[in-house]
Coordinates of N, CA and C in Angstrom, one line a residue:
Chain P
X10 N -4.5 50.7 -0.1 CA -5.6 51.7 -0.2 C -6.3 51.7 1.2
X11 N -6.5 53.0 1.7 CA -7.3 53.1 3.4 C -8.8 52.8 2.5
X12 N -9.6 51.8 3.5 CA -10.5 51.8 3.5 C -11.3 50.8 4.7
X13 N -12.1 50.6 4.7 CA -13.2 50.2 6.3 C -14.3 49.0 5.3
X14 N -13.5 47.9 5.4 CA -14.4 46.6 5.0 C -15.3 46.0 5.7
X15 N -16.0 45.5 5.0 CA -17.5 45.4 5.9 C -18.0 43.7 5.2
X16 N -18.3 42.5 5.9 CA -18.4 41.2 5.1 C -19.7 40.6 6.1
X17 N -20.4 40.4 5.1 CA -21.2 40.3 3.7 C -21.5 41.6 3.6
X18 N -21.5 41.5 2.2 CA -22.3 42.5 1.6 C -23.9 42.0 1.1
X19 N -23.8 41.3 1.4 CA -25.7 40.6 1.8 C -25.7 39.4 2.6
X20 N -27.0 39.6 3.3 CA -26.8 38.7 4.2 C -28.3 38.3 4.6
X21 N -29.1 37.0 4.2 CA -30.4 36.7 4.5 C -30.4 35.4 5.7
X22 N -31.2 35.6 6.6 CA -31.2 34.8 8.0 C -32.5 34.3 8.1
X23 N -32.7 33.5 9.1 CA -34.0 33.4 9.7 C -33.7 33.8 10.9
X24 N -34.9 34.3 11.6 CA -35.1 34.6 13.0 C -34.5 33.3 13.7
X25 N -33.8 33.9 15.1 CA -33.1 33.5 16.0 C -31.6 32.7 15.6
X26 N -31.6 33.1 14.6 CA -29.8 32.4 14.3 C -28.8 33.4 14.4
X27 N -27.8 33.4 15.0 CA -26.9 34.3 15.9 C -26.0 34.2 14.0
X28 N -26.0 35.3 14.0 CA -25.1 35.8 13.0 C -24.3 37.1 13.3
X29 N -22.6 37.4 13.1 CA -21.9 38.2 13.0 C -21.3 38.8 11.6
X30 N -21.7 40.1 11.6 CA -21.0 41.0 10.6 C -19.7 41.4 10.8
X31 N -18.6 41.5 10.1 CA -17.8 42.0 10.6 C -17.4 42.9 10.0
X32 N -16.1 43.7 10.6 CA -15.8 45.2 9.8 C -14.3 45.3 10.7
X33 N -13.3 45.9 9.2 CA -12.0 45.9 9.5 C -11.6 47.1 9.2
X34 N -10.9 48.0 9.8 CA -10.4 49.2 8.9 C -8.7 49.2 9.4
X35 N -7.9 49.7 7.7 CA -7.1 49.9 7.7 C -5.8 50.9 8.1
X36 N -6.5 51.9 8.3 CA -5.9 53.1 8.7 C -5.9 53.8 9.9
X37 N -5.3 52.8 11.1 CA -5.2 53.1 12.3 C -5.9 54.1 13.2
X38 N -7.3 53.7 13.2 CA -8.3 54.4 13.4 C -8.9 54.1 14.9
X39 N -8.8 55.1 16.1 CA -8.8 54.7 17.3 C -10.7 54.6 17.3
X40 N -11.5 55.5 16.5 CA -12.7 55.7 16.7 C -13.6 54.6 15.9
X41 N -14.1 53.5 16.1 CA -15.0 53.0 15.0 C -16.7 52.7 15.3
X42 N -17.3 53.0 14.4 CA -18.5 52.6 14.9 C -19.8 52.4 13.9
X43 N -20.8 51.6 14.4 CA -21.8 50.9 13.7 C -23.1 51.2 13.3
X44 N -24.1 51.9 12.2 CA -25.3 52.4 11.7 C -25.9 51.8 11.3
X45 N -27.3 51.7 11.4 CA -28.1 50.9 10.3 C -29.0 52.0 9.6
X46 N -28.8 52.0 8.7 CA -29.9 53.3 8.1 C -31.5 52.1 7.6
X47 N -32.5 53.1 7.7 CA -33.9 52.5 7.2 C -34.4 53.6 6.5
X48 N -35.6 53.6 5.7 CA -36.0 54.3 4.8 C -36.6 55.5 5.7
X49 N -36.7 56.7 5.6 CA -36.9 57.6 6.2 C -36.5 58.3 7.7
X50 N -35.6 57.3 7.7 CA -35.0 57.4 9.3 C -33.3 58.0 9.2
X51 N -32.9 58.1 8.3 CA -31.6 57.9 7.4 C -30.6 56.8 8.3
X52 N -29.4 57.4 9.3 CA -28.5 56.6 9.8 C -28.6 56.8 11.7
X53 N -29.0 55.6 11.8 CA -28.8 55.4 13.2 C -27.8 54.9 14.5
X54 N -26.9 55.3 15.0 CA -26.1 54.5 15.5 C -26.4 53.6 16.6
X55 N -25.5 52.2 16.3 CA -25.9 51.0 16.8 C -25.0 51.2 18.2
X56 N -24.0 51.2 17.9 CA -22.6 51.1 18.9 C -21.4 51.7 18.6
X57 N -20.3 52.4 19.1 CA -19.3 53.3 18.7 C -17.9 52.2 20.0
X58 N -17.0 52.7 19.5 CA -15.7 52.1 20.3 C -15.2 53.2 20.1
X59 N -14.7 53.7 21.2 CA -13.4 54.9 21.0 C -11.8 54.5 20.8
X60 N -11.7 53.2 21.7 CA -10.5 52.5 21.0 C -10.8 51.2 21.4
X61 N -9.2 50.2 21.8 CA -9.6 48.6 22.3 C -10.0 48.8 23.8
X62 N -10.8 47.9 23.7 CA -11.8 47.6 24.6 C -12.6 48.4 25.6
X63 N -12.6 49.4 24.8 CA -14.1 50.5 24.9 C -15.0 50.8 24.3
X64 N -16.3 50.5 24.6 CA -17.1 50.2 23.9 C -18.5 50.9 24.4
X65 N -19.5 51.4 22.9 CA -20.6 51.9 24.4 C -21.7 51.9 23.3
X66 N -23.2 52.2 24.1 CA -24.1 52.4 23.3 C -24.4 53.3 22.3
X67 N -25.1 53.6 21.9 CA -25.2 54.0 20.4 C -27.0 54.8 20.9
X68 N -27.7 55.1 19.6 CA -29.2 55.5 19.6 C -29.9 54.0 19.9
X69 N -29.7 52.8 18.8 CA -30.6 52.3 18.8 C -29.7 50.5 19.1
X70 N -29.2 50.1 20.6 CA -28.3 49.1 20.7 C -29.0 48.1 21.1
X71 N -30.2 47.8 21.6 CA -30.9 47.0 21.8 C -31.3 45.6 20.8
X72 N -30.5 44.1 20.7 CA -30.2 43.2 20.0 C -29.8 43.3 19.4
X73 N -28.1 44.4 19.6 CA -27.2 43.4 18.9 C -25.8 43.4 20.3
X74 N -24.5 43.2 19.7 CA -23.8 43.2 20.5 C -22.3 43.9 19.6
X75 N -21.3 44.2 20.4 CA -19.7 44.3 19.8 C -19.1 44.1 20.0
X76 N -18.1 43.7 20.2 CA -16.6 43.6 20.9 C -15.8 44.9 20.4
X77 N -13.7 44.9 20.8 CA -13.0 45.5 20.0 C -11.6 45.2 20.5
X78 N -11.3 43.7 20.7 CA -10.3 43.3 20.6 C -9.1 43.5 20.5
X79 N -9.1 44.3 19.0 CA -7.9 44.6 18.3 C -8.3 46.1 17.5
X80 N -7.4 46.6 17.7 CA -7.8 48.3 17.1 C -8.7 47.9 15.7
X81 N -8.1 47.0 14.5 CA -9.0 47.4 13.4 C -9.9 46.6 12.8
X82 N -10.1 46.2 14.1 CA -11.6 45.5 13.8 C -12.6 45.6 15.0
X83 N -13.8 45.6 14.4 CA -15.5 45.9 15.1 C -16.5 45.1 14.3
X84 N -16.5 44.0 15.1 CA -17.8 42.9 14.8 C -19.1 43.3 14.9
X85 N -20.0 43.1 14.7 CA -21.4 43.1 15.1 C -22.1 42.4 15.1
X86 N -22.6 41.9 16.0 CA -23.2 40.2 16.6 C -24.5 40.7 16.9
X87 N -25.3 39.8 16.4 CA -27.3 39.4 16.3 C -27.2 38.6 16.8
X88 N -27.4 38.5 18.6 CA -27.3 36.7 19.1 C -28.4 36.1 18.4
X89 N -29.8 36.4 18.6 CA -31.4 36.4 18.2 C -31.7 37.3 16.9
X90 N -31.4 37.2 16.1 CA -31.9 38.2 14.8 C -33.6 37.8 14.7
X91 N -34.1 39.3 14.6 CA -35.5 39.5 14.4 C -35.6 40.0 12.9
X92 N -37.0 39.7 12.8 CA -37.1 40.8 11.4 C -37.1 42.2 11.5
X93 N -37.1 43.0 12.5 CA -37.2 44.5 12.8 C -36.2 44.8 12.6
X94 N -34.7 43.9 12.5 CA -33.4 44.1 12.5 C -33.1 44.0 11.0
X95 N -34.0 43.6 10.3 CA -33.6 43.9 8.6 C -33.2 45.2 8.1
X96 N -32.3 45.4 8.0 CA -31.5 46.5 7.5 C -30.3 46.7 6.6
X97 N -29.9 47.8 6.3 CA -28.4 48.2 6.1 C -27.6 48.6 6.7
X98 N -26.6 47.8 6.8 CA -25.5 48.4 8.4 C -24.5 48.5 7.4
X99 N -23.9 49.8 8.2 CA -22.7 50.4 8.0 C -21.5 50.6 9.0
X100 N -20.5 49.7 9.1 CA -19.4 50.1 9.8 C -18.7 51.9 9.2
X101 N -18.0 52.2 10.4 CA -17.5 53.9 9.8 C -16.1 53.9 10.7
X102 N -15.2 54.4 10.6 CA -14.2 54.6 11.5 C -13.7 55.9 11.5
X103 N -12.8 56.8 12.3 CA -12.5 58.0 11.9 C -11.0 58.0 13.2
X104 N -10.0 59.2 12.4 CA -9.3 59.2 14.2 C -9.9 60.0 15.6
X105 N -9.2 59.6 16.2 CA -9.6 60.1 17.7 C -9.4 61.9 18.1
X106 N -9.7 62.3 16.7 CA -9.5 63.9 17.0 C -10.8 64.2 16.8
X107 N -12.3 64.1 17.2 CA -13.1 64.5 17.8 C -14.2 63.7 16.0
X108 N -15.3 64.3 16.4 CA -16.5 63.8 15.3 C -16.2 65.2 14.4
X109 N -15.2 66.2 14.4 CA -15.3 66.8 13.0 C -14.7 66.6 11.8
X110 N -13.6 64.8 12.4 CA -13.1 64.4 11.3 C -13.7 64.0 10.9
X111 N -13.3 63.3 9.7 CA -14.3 62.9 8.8 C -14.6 61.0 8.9
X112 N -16.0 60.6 9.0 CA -16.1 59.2 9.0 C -15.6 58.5 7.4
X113 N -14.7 57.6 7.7 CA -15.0 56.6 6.6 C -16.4 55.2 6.5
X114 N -16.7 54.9 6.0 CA -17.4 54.4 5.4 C -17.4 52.8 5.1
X115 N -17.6 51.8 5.4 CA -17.8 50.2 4.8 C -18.8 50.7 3.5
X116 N -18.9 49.7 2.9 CA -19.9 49.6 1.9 C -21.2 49.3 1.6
X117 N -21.3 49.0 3.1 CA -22.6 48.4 4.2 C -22.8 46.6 3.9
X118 N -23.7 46.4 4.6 CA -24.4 44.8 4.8 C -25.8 45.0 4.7
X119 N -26.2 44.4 3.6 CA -27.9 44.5 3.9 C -27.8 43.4 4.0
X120 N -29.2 42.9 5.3 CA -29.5 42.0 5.8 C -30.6 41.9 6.0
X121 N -31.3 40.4 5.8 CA -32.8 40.3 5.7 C -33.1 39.1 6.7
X122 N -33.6 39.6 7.6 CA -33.9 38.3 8.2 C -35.4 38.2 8.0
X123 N -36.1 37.0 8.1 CA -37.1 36.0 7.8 C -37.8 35.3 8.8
Chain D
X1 N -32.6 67.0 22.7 CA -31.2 66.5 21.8 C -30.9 67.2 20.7
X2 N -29.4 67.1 19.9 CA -29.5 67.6 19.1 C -29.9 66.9 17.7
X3 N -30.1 67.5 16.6 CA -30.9 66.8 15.4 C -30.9 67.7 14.5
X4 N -31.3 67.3 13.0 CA -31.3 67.6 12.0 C -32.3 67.3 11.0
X5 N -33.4 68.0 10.1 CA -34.2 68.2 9.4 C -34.1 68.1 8.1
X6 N -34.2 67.3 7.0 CA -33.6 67.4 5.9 C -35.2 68.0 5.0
X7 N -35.1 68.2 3.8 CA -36.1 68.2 3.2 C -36.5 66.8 2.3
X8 N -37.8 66.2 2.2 CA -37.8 65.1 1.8 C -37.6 65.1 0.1
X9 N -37.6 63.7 -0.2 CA -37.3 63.4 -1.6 C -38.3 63.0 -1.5
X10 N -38.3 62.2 -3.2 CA -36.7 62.2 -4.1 C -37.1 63.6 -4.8
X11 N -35.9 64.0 -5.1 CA -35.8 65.1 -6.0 C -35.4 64.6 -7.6
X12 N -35.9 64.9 -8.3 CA -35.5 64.6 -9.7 C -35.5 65.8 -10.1
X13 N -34.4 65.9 -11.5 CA -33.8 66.9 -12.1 C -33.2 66.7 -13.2
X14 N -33.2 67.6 -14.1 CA -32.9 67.6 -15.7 C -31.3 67.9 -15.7
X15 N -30.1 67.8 -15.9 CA -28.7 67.7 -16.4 C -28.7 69.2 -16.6
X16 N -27.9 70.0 -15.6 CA -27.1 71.3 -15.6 C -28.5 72.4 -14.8
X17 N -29.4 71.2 -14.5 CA -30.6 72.4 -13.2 C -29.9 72.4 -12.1
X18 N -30.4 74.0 -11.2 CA -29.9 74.1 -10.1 C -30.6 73.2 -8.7
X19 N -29.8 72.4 -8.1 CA -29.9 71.9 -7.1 C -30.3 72.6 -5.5
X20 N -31.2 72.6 -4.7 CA -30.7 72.9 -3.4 C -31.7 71.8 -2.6
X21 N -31.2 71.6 -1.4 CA -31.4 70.6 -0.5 C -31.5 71.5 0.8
X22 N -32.3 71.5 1.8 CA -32.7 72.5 2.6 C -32.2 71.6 3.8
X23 N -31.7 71.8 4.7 CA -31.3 71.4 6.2 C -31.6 72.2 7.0
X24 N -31.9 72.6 8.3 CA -32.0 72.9 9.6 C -31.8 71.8 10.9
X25 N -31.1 72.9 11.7 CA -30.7 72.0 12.8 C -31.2 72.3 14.2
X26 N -31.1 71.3 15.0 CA -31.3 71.9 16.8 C -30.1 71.3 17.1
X27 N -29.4 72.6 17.8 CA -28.5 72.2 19.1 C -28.1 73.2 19.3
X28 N -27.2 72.5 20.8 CA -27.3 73.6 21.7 C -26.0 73.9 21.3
X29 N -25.4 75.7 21.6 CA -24.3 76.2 21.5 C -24.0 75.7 20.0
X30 N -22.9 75.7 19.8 CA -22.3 75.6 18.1 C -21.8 74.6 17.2
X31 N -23.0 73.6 16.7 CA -22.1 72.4 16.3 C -21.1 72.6 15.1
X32 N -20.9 71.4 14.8 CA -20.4 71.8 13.2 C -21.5 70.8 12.5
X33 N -21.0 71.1 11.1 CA -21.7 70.7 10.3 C -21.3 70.1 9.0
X34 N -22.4 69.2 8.4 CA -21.4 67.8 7.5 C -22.6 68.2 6.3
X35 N -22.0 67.9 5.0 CA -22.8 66.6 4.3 C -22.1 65.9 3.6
X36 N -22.7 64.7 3.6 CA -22.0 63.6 3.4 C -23.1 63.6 2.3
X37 N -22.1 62.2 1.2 CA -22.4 61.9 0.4 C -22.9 60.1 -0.2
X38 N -23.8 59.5 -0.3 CA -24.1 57.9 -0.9 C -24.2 57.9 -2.3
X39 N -23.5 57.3 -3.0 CA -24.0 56.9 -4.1 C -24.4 55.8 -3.9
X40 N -24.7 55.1 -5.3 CA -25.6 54.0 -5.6 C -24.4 52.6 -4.8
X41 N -24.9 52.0 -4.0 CA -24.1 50.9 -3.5 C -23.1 50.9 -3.0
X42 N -22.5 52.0 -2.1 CA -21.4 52.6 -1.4 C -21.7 52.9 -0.5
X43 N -20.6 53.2 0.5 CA -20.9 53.7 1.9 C -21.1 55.4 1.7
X44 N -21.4 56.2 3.5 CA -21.3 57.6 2.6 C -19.9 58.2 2.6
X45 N -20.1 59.8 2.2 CA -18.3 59.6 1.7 C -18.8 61.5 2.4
X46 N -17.6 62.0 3.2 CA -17.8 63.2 3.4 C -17.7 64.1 2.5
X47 N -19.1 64.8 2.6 CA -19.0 66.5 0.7 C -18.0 67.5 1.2
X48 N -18.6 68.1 2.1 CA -18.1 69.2 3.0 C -18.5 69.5 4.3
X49 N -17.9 70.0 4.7 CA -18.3 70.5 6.4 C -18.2 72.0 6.4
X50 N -18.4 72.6 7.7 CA -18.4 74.0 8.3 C -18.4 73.7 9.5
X51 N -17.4 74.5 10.2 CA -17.2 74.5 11.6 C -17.5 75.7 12.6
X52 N -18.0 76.6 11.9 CA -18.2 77.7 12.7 C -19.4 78.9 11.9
X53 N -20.0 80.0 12.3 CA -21.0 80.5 11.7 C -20.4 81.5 10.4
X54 N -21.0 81.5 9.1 CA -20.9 81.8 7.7 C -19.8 81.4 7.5
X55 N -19.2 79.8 8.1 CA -18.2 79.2 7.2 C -19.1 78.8 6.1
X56 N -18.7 78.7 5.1 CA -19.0 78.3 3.8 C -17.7 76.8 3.4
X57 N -18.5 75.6 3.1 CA -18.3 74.7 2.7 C -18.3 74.6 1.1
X58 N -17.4 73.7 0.6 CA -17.4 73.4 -0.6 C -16.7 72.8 -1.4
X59 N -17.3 71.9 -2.4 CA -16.5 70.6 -2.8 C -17.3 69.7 -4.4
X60 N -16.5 70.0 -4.9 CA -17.1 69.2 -6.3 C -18.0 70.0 -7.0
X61 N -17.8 71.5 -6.8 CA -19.3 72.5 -7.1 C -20.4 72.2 -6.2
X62 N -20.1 71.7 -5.1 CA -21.8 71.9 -4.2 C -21.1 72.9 -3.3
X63 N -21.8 73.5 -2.7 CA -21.6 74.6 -1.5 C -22.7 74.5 -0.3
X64 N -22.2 74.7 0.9 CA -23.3 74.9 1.9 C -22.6 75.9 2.6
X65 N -23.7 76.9 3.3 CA -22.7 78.3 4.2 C -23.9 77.4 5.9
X66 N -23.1 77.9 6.5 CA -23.6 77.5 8.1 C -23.8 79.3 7.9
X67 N -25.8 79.0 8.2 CA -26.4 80.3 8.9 C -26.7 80.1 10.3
X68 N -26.0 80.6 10.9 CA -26.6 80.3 12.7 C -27.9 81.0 12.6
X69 N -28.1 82.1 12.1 CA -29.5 83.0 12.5 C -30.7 82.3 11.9
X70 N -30.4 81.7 11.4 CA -31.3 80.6 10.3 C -31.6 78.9 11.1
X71 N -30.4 78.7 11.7 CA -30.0 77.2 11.9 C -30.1 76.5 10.9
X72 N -29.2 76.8 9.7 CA -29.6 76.0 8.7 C -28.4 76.0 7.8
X73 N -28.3 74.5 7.0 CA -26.9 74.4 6.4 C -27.3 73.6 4.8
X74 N -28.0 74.6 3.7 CA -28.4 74.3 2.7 C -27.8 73.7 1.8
X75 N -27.5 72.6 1.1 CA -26.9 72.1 -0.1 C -27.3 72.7 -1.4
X76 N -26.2 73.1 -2.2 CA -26.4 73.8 -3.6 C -25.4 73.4 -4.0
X77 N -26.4 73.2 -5.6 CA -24.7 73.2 -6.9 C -25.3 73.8 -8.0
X78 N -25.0 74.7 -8.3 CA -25.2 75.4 -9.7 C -25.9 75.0 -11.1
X79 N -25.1 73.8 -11.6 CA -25.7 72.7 -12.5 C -25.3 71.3 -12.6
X80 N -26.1 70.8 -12.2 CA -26.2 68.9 -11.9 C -25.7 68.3 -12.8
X81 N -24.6 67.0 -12.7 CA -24.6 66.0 -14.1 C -25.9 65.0 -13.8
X82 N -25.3 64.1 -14.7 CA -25.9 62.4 -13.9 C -25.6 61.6 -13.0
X83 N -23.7 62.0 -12.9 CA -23.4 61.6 -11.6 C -23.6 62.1 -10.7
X84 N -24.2 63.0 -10.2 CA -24.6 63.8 -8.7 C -25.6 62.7 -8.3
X85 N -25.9 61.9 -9.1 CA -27.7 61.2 -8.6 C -27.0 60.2 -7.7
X86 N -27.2 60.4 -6.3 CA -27.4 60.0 -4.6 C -27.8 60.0 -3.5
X87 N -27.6 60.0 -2.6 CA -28.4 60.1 -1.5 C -27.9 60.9 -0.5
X88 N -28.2 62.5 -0.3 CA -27.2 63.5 0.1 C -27.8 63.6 2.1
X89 N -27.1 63.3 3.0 CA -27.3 63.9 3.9 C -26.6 64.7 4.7
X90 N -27.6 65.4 5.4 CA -27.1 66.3 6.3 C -26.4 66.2 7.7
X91 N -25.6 66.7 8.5 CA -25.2 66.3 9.6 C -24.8 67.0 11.0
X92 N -24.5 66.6 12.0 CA -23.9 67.6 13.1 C -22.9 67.2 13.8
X93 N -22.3 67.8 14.5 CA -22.0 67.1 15.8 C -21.9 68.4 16.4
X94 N -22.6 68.1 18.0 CA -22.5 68.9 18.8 C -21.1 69.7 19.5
X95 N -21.0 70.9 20.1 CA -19.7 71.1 21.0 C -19.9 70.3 22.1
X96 N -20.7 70.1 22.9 CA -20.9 69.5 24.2 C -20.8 67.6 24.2
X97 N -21.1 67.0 22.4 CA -21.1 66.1 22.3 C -20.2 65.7 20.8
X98 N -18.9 65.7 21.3 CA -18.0 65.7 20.0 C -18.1 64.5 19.6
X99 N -18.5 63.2 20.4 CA -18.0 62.2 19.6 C -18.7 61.4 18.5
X100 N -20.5 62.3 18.6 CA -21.0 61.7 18.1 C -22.0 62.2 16.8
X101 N -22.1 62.1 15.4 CA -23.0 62.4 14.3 C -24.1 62.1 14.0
X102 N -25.3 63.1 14.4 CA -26.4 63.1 14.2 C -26.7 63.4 12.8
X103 N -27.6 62.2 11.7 CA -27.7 61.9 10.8 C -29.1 63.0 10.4
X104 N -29.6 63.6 9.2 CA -30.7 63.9 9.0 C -30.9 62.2 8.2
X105 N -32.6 62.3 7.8 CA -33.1 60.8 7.1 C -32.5 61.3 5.8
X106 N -32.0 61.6 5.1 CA -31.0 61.8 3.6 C -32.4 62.2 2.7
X107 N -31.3 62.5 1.2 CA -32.4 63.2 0.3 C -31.7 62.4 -0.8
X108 N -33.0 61.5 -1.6 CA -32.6 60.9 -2.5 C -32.8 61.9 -4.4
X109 N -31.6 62.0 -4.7 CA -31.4 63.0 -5.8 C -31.4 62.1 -7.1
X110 N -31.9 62.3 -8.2 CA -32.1 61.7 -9.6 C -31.4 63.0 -10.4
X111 N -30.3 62.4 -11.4 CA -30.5 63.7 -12.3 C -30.4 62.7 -14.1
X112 N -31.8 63.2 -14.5 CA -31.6 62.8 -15.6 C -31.0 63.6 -17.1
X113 N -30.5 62.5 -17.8 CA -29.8 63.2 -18.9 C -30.7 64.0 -19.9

């Protein structure tokens, strides 16, 4: 089954402990990339990769980080997690024929830091 | 930049009412256009798109037409179940900026039985 996994599916921290999300998609997807949605803000992008090891900012990339190693997977690393970083993150991946294909979807990570 | 306007929620609604969700957009030259779909504890999932002006979108009985004269790409479905109840947003991507989807804040839909 194609789909774009995403681990934890909850995830509570305290401030300043470096925790990584990760996210794997199955279906040879050169495009992947990272949102956190918040209540009235809907989805914001963190970081996007167009393939391995290209990587770039996003709207809102400021404390976190990503790699992209290997085509189907995109980490997402909180060296310092703050509480302003409590959210729901969503990995998405799509192919490399522009943003009118269609994004797939993880199942997201909410995360609480403390 | 470009961006997207959703109308706020939550919308609640009685089983087989008509639905619409209002969107407008800014950008420049001719994006296309998305709405994607959340249910309850899922990622989102694409409804339909439009790629060009009075394309008309559609999928599962919702419809959206891209009005350029309008800037606006309205969500409708004729009559609601219980499973429509989600979190519907709106979307873009620019021509000048293909690679990237500008989110509206979503619209959270209830449909009660």
């Amino acid at each position: 089954e194609a789909q774009v996994t995403q681990n934890p599916r909850y995830l509570i921290t305290v401030t300043g402990k470096k925790l990584t999300v990760t996210c794997s998609q199955n279906m040879n997807h050169e495009y992947m990339s990272w949102y956190r949605q918040d209540p009235g803000l809907g989805l914001r992008q963190i970081y996007y990769s167009m393939n391995v090891e290209v990587t770039d900012k996003g709207d809102v990339p400021e404390g976190y980080k990503v790699s992209r190693k290997e085509k189907r997977n995109f980490p997402l690393i909180l060296e310092s997690p703050s509480p302003n970083q409590t959210s729901l993150y969503f990995c998405a991946s799509r192919t490399a024929q522009g943003a009118r294909s269609p994004l797939h979807f993880g199942n997201g990570t909410r995360l609480t830091v403390t | 930049g470009d961006s997207v306007t959703q109308m706020e929620g939550p919308v609640t609604l009685s089983e087989e009412a008509f639905l619409t969700i209002n969107c407008t957009y800014t950008a420049t030259g001719y994006p296309s256009l998305f709405w994607y779909v959340q249910y309850p504890g899922e990622g989102l999932q694409l409804l339909l798109k439009a790629t060009k002006a009075d394309d008309k979108g559609s999928n599962k009985g919702f419809e959206a037409t891209y009005r350029k004269e309008t800037t606006s790409f309205h969500l409708e479905k004729g009559s609601v179940q219980v499973s429509d109840s989600a979190v519907y947003f709106c979307a873009l991507t620019g021509r000048s900026n293909d690679y990237k989807l500008s989110f509206g804040a979503g619209t959270t839909v209830t449909v009660r039985a």
